[in-house]
PDB file of C-alpha atoms in Angstrom:
ATOM      1  CA  MET A  30     253.843 -78.096 -40.791  1.00 70.00           C
ATOM      2  CA  ARG A  31     257.647 -76.856 -41.725  1.00 82.00           C
ATOM      3  CA  LEU A  32     256.377 -77.514 -45.486  1.00 84.00           C
ATOM      4  CA  ALA A  33     253.790 -74.881 -45.043  1.00 87.00           C
ATOM      5  CA  LEU A  34     255.957 -72.626 -43.319  1.00 88.00           C
ATOM      6  CA  ALA A  35     258.423 -72.815 -46.325  1.00 89.00           C
ATOM      7  CA  ILE A  36     255.851 -71.512 -48.224  1.00 93.00           C
ATOM      8  CA  VAL A  37     254.554 -68.624 -46.668  1.00 95.00           C
ATOM      9  CA  ILE A  38     256.614 -67.452 -45.240  1.00 95.00           C
ATOM     10  CA  PRO A  39     258.650 -66.975 -48.151  1.00 95.00           C
ATOM     11  CA  VAL A  40     256.084 -65.918 -50.007  1.00 95.00           C
ATOM     12  CA  ALA A  41     254.999 -63.519 -47.004  1.00 96.00           C
ATOM     13  CA  ALA A  42     258.566 -62.195 -47.047  1.00 96.00           C
ATOM     14  CA  ALA A  43     258.522 -61.293 -50.685  1.00 95.00           C
ATOM     15  CA  ILE A  44     255.059 -59.680 -50.611  1.00 95.00           C
ATOM     16  CA  LEU A  45     256.205 -57.206 -47.602  1.00 95.00           C
ATOM     17  CA  GLN A  46     259.386 -56.847 -49.729  1.00 94.00           C
ATOM     18  CA  GLY A  47     257.426 -54.559 -52.172  1.00 90.00           C
ATOM     19  CA  THR A  48     255.402 -52.969 -49.296  1.00 93.00           C
ATOM     20  CA  VAL A  49     256.597 -52.700 -46.112  1.00 92.00           C
ATOM     21  CA  ALA A  50     259.867 -52.590 -46.983  1.00 91.00           C
ATOM     22  CA  PRO A  51     260.363 -49.300 -48.611  1.00 88.00           C
ATOM     23  CA  LEU A  52     258.303 -47.595 -45.606  1.00 91.00           C
ATOM     24  CA  VAL A  53     261.255 -48.873 -43.244  1.00 92.00           C
ATOM     25  CA  ALA A  54     264.370 -47.854 -45.990  1.00 92.00           C
ATOM     26  CA  ILE A  55     266.949 -46.026 -44.252  1.00 93.00           C
ATOM     27  CA  GLY A  56     268.664 -42.987 -47.127  1.00 91.00           C
ATOM     28  CA  GLY A  57     266.941 -45.385 -49.567  1.00 89.00           C
ATOM     29  CA  VAL A  58     268.793 -48.491 -47.934  1.00 94.00           C
ATOM     30  CA  ARG A  59     266.088 -51.291 -47.666  1.00 95.00           C
ATOM     31  CA  PRO A  60     266.506 -54.839 -45.878  1.00 96.00           C
ATOM     32  CA  SER A  61     266.527 -57.989 -48.398  1.00 96.00           C
ATOM     33  CA  LEU A  62     263.310 -59.313 -46.012  1.00 97.00           C
ATOM     34  CA  PRO A  63     263.273 -62.655 -48.193  1.00 97.00           C
ATOM     35  CA  ILE A  64     267.067 -63.504 -47.484  1.00 97.00           C
ATOM     36  CA  LEU A  65     266.786 -62.350 -44.178  1.00 97.00           C
ATOM     37  CA  VAL A  66     264.251 -64.880 -43.329  1.00 98.00           C
ATOM     38  CA  ALA A  67     265.864 -67.869 -45.490  1.00 97.00           C
ATOM     39  CA  ALA A  68     269.291 -66.948 -44.458  1.00 97.00           C
ATOM     40  CA  ALA A  69     268.086 -67.157 -40.283  1.00 97.00           C
ATOM     41  CA  TRP A  70     265.910 -70.297 -41.080  1.00 96.00           C
ATOM     42  CA  SER A  71     269.878 -71.887 -42.894  1.00 96.00           C
ATOM     43  CA  VAL A  72     271.024 -71.068 -39.536  1.00 95.00           C
ATOM     44  CA  ALA A  73     268.634 -72.144 -37.660  1.00 94.00           C
ATOM     45  CA  ALA A  74     267.756 -75.534 -39.144  1.00 92.00           C
ATOM     46  CA  GLY A  75     270.181 -76.050 -41.751  1.00 92.00           C
ATOM     47  CA  ALA A  76     270.704 -75.423 -45.384  1.00 93.00           C
ATOM     48  CA  ARG A  77     268.437 -78.802 -46.458  1.00 91.00           C
ATOM     49  CA  GLU A  78     264.855 -76.739 -45.652  1.00 91.00           C
ATOM     50  CA  ALA A  79     266.880 -73.079 -46.079  1.00 94.00           C
ATOM     51  CA  VAL A  80     267.479 -73.406 -49.988  1.00 95.00           C
ATOM     52  CA  TRP A  81     263.505 -73.988 -50.452  1.00 95.00           C
ATOM     53  CA  TRP A  82     262.580 -70.898 -48.550  1.00 95.00           C
ATOM     54  CA  ALA A  83     265.078 -69.043 -50.772  1.00 96.00           C
ATOM     55  CA  PHE A  84     263.743 -70.673 -53.946  1.00 96.00           C
ATOM     56  CA  VAL A  85     260.183 -69.622 -52.997  1.00 96.00           C
ATOM     57  CA  GLY A  86     261.147 -66.282 -51.711  1.00 95.00           C
ATOM     58  CA  GLY A  87     263.435 -65.867 -54.703  1.00 95.00           C
ATOM     59  CA  ILE A  88     260.564 -66.558 -57.158  1.00 95.00           C
ATOM     60  CA  ALA A  89     257.907 -64.890 -55.551  1.00 96.00           C
ATOM     61  CA  SER A  90     260.262 -61.387 -55.056  1.00 94.00           C
ATOM     62  CA  ASP A  91     261.032 -61.801 -58.879  1.00 92.00           C
ATOM     63  CA  LEU A  92     257.263 -62.117 -59.730  1.00 93.00           C
ATOM     64  CA  LEU A  93     256.737 -59.161 -57.894  1.00 92.00           C
ATOM     65  CA  SER A  94     259.339 -57.040 -58.507  1.00 86.00           C
ATOM     66  CA  GLY A  95     259.407 -56.919 -62.928  1.00 80.00           C
ATOM     67  CA  GLY A  96     262.836 -57.970 -62.731  1.00 80.00           C
ATOM     68  CA  PRO A  97     264.269 -61.127 -64.442  1.00 87.00           C
ATOM     69  CA  LEU A  98     262.680 -64.539 -63.710  1.00 91.00           C
ATOM     70  CA  GLY A  99     264.492 -66.349 -61.364  1.00 92.00           C
ATOM     71  CA  ALA A 100     267.377 -64.129 -60.878  1.00 94.00           C
ATOM     72  CA  PHE A 101     266.717 -62.818 -57.243  1.00 94.00           C
ATOM     73  CA  ALA A 102     266.195 -67.303 -56.805  1.00 95.00           C
ATOM     74  CA  CYS A 103     269.295 -67.833 -58.831  1.00 96.00           C
ATOM     75  CA  ALA A 104     271.196 -65.534 -56.278  1.00 97.00           C
ATOM     76  CA  SER A 105     269.873 -66.408 -53.309  1.00 97.00           C
ATOM     77  CA  LEU A 106     270.314 -70.080 -53.707  1.00 96.00           C
ATOM     78  CA  PRO A 107     274.457 -70.525 -52.563  1.00 97.00           C
ATOM     79  CA  PRO A 108     274.774 -67.959 -50.217  1.00 97.00           C
ATOM     80  CA  VAL A 109     272.221 -69.244 -48.505  1.00 97.00           C
ATOM     81  CA  ALA A 110     272.967 -72.814 -48.323  1.00 96.00           C
ATOM     82  CA  ALA A 111     276.417 -71.812 -47.349  1.00 96.00           C
ATOM     83  CA  ILE A 112     275.843 -70.628 -44.067  1.00 95.00           C
ATOM     84  CA  GLY A 113     273.378 -73.480 -43.451  1.00 92.00           C
ATOM     85  CA  LEU A 114     276.370 -75.863 -43.718  1.00 88.00           C
ATOM     86  CA  GLY A 115     277.480 -78.165 -41.419  1.00 70.00           C
ATOM     87  CA  GLU A 116     276.143 -79.788 -38.524  1.00 57.00           C
ATOM     88  CA  ARG A 117     273.320 -78.485 -36.167  1.00 60.00           C
ATOM     89  CA  ALA A 118     273.659 -80.394 -32.646  1.00 53.00           C
ATOM     90  CA  SER A 119     270.739 -80.580 -31.068  1.00 53.00           C
ATOM     91  CA  GLY A 120     271.505 -78.722 -27.872  1.00 59.00           C
ATOM     92  CA  ARG A 121     273.712 -76.026 -29.296  1.00 76.00           C
ATOM     93  CA  SER A 122     272.582 -73.017 -31.685  1.00 83.00           C
ATOM     94  CA  THR A 123     274.563 -70.363 -33.345  1.00 91.00           C
ATOM     95  CA  PRO A 124     274.923 -67.600 -31.250  1.00 93.00           C
ATOM     96  CA  VAL A 125     272.579 -64.354 -31.882  1.00 96.00           C
ATOM     97  CA  LEU A 126     275.894 -62.639 -33.055  1.00 96.00           C
ATOM     98  CA  LEU A 127     277.081 -64.889 -35.278  1.00 95.00           C
ATOM     99  CA  GLY A 128     274.156 -66.052 -36.817  1.00 95.00           C
ATOM    100  CA  ALA A 129     273.084 -62.284 -37.677  1.00 97.00           C
ATOM    101  CA  LEU A 130     276.642 -61.855 -39.029  1.00 97.00           C
ATOM    102  CA  LEU A 131     276.171 -64.916 -40.856  1.00 97.00           C
ATOM    103  CA  VAL A 132     272.863 -63.551 -42.278  1.00 97.00           C
ATOM    104  CA  GLY A 133     274.319 -60.044 -43.339  1.00 97.00           C
ATOM    105  CA  LEU A 134     276.983 -62.133 -45.406  1.00 98.00           C
ATOM    106  CA  ALA A 135     274.292 -63.962 -47.337  1.00 98.00           C
ATOM    107  CA  ALA A 136     272.928 -60.889 -47.956  1.00 98.00           C
ATOM    108  CA  LEU A 137     276.174 -59.009 -49.130  1.00 98.00           C
ATOM    109  CA  ALA A 138     276.510 -62.357 -51.447  1.00 98.00           C
ATOM    110  CA  ALA A 139     272.771 -62.438 -52.686  1.00 97.00           C
ATOM    111  CA  GLY A 140     273.617 -58.519 -53.509  1.00 96.00           C
ATOM    112  CA  VAL A 141     276.409 -58.817 -55.710  1.00 97.00           C
ATOM    113  CA  LEU A 142     274.910 -62.233 -57.190  1.00 97.00           C
ATOM    114  CA  TYR A 143     272.311 -60.634 -57.821  1.00 95.00           C
ATOM    115  CA  LEU A 144     274.196 -57.213 -59.626  1.00 94.00           C
ATOM    116  CA  GLY A 145     276.108 -59.658 -61.744  1.00 94.00           C
ATOM    117  CA  ILE A 146     272.961 -61.903 -63.228  1.00 94.00           C
ATOM    118  CA  ILE A 147     271.401 -58.006 -64.027  1.00 91.00           C
ATOM    119  CA  ALA A 148     274.685 -57.131 -65.418  1.00 90.00           C
ATOM    120  CA  VAL A 149     274.562 -60.692 -67.878  1.00 92.00           C
ATOM    121  CA  THR A 150     271.374 -60.210 -68.844  1.00 88.00           C
ATOM    122  CA  GLY A 151     271.683 -56.896 -70.021  1.00 85.00           C
ATOM    123  CA  GLN A 152     269.485 -55.203 -67.739  1.00 84.00           C
ATOM    124  CA  PRO A 153     270.792 -51.584 -66.808  1.00 83.00           C
ATOM    125  CA  ILE A 154     272.202 -50.976 -63.264  1.00 86.00           C
ATOM    126  CA  PRO A 155     272.455 -47.035 -63.313  1.00 86.00           C
ATOM    127  CA  SER A 156     275.679 -46.718 -61.215  1.00 88.00           C
ATOM    128  CA  VAL A 157     277.335 -49.823 -60.425  1.00 87.00           C
ATOM    129  CA  PRO A 158     279.238 -47.921 -57.543  1.00 90.00           C
ATOM    130  CA  VAL A 159     276.254 -46.459 -56.094  1.00 91.00           C
ATOM    131  CA  GLU A 160     274.247 -50.059 -56.805  1.00 92.00           C
ATOM    132  CA  ALA A 161     277.132 -51.675 -54.547  1.00 93.00           C
ATOM    133  CA  GLY A 162     277.430 -49.694 -51.729  1.00 94.00           C
ATOM    134  CA  THR A 163     273.358 -49.582 -51.410  1.00 94.00           C
ATOM    135  CA  THR A 164     273.755 -53.745 -51.501  1.00 95.00           C
ATOM    136  CA  LEU A 165     276.315 -53.858 -48.673  1.00 97.00           C
ATOM    137  CA  ALA A 166     274.148 -51.347 -46.465  1.00 97.00           C
ATOM    138  CA  GLY A 167     271.616 -53.374 -47.457  1.00 97.00           C
ATOM    139  CA  ALA A 168     273.126 -56.530 -46.046  1.00 97.00           C
ATOM    140  CA  VAL A 169     274.260 -54.309 -42.881  1.00 98.00           C
ATOM    141  CA  TYR A 170     270.545 -53.612 -42.403  1.00 97.00           C
ATOM    142  CA  THR A 171     268.876 -57.445 -43.025  1.00 97.00           C
ATOM    143  CA  GLY A 172     272.147 -58.354 -40.834  1.00 97.00           C
ATOM    144  CA  ALA A 173     271.139 -56.257 -37.972  1.00 97.00           C
ATOM    145  CA  LEU A 174     267.466 -56.977 -38.776  1.00 97.00           C
ATOM    146  CA  ALA A 175     268.974 -61.152 -38.259  1.00 97.00           C
ATOM    147  CA  VAL A 176     269.545 -60.043 -34.015  1.00 98.00           C
ATOM    148  CA  LEU A 177     265.495 -60.522 -34.219  1.00 97.00           C
ATOM    149  CA  VAL A 178     264.738 -62.696 -36.382  1.00 97.00           C
ATOM    150  CA  TYR A 179     267.799 -65.100 -35.966  1.00 97.00           C
ATOM    151  CA  PRO A 180     266.169 -66.452 -32.743  1.00 96.00           C
ATOM    152  CA  LEU A 181     262.443 -66.806 -33.769  1.00 96.00           C
ATOM    153  CA  ALA A 182     263.788 -69.190 -36.386  1.00 95.00           C
ATOM    154  CA  ARG A 183     265.197 -70.915 -33.687  1.00 94.00           C
ATOM    155  CA  VAL A 184     262.329 -70.974 -31.205  1.00 93.00           C
ATOM    156  CA  VAL A 185     260.181 -71.940 -34.390  1.00 93.00           C
ATOM    157  CA  ARG A 186     262.331 -74.831 -35.257  1.00 91.00           C
ATOM    158  CA  ARG A 187     261.993 -76.822 -32.114  1.00 90.00           C
ATOM    159  CA  ILE A 188     258.742 -76.132 -31.835  1.00 90.00           C
ATOM    160  CA  THR A 189     258.358 -77.734 -35.399  1.00 89.00           C
ATOM    161  CA  GLU A 190     261.131 -80.373 -34.147  1.00 83.00           C
ATOM    162  CA  ARG A 191     258.873 -81.378 -30.870  1.00 76.00           C
ATOM    163  CA  GLN A 192     255.811 -81.786 -33.212  1.00 71.00           C
ATOM    164  CA  GLY A 193     257.620 -84.354 -35.044  1.00 61.00           C
ATOM    165  CA  SER A 194     255.954 -83.193 -38.720  1.00 47.00           C
ATOM    166  CA  SER A 195     258.412 -82.005 -40.454  1.00 45.00           C
ATOM    167  CA  GLY A 196     257.370 -82.706 -43.769  1.00 50.00           C
ATOM    168  CA  TRP A 197     261.491 -83.221 -45.328  1.00 51.00           C
TER     169      TRP A 197
END
């Protein structure tokens, strides 16, 4: 079941990034839905599974956005992996606000890495300061949404652990 989740949820997040995220933009700032779900899963279940979520969501986002193939996926992997490192005690979860902060930090790091990849590949960046500010604001937005999404990820992790069908 977790293997199916690792495909369906990141692809759905990438699709929603292109369709729904523009509708919920605040002042032109959008949350990063693929990072949101992958990073929330990383905090809830650990880096081992979450890097696949980041990779699948990143590739789907790259294919749908028309950006350099693999750029978003490459930018997503290190921060999602970093926040999922560490021991996951069975009875103790990361507190919601700390989890949301970690998700926001992952979104910020992924955004900065993405801008770096875009610059290195020679893609035009209209205004680096504006893009950096938008990246920071998007990370805050993503972290705020994690207050709702991260607890859901914890619940899904517990349900799938009880079923004993991790697929990993």
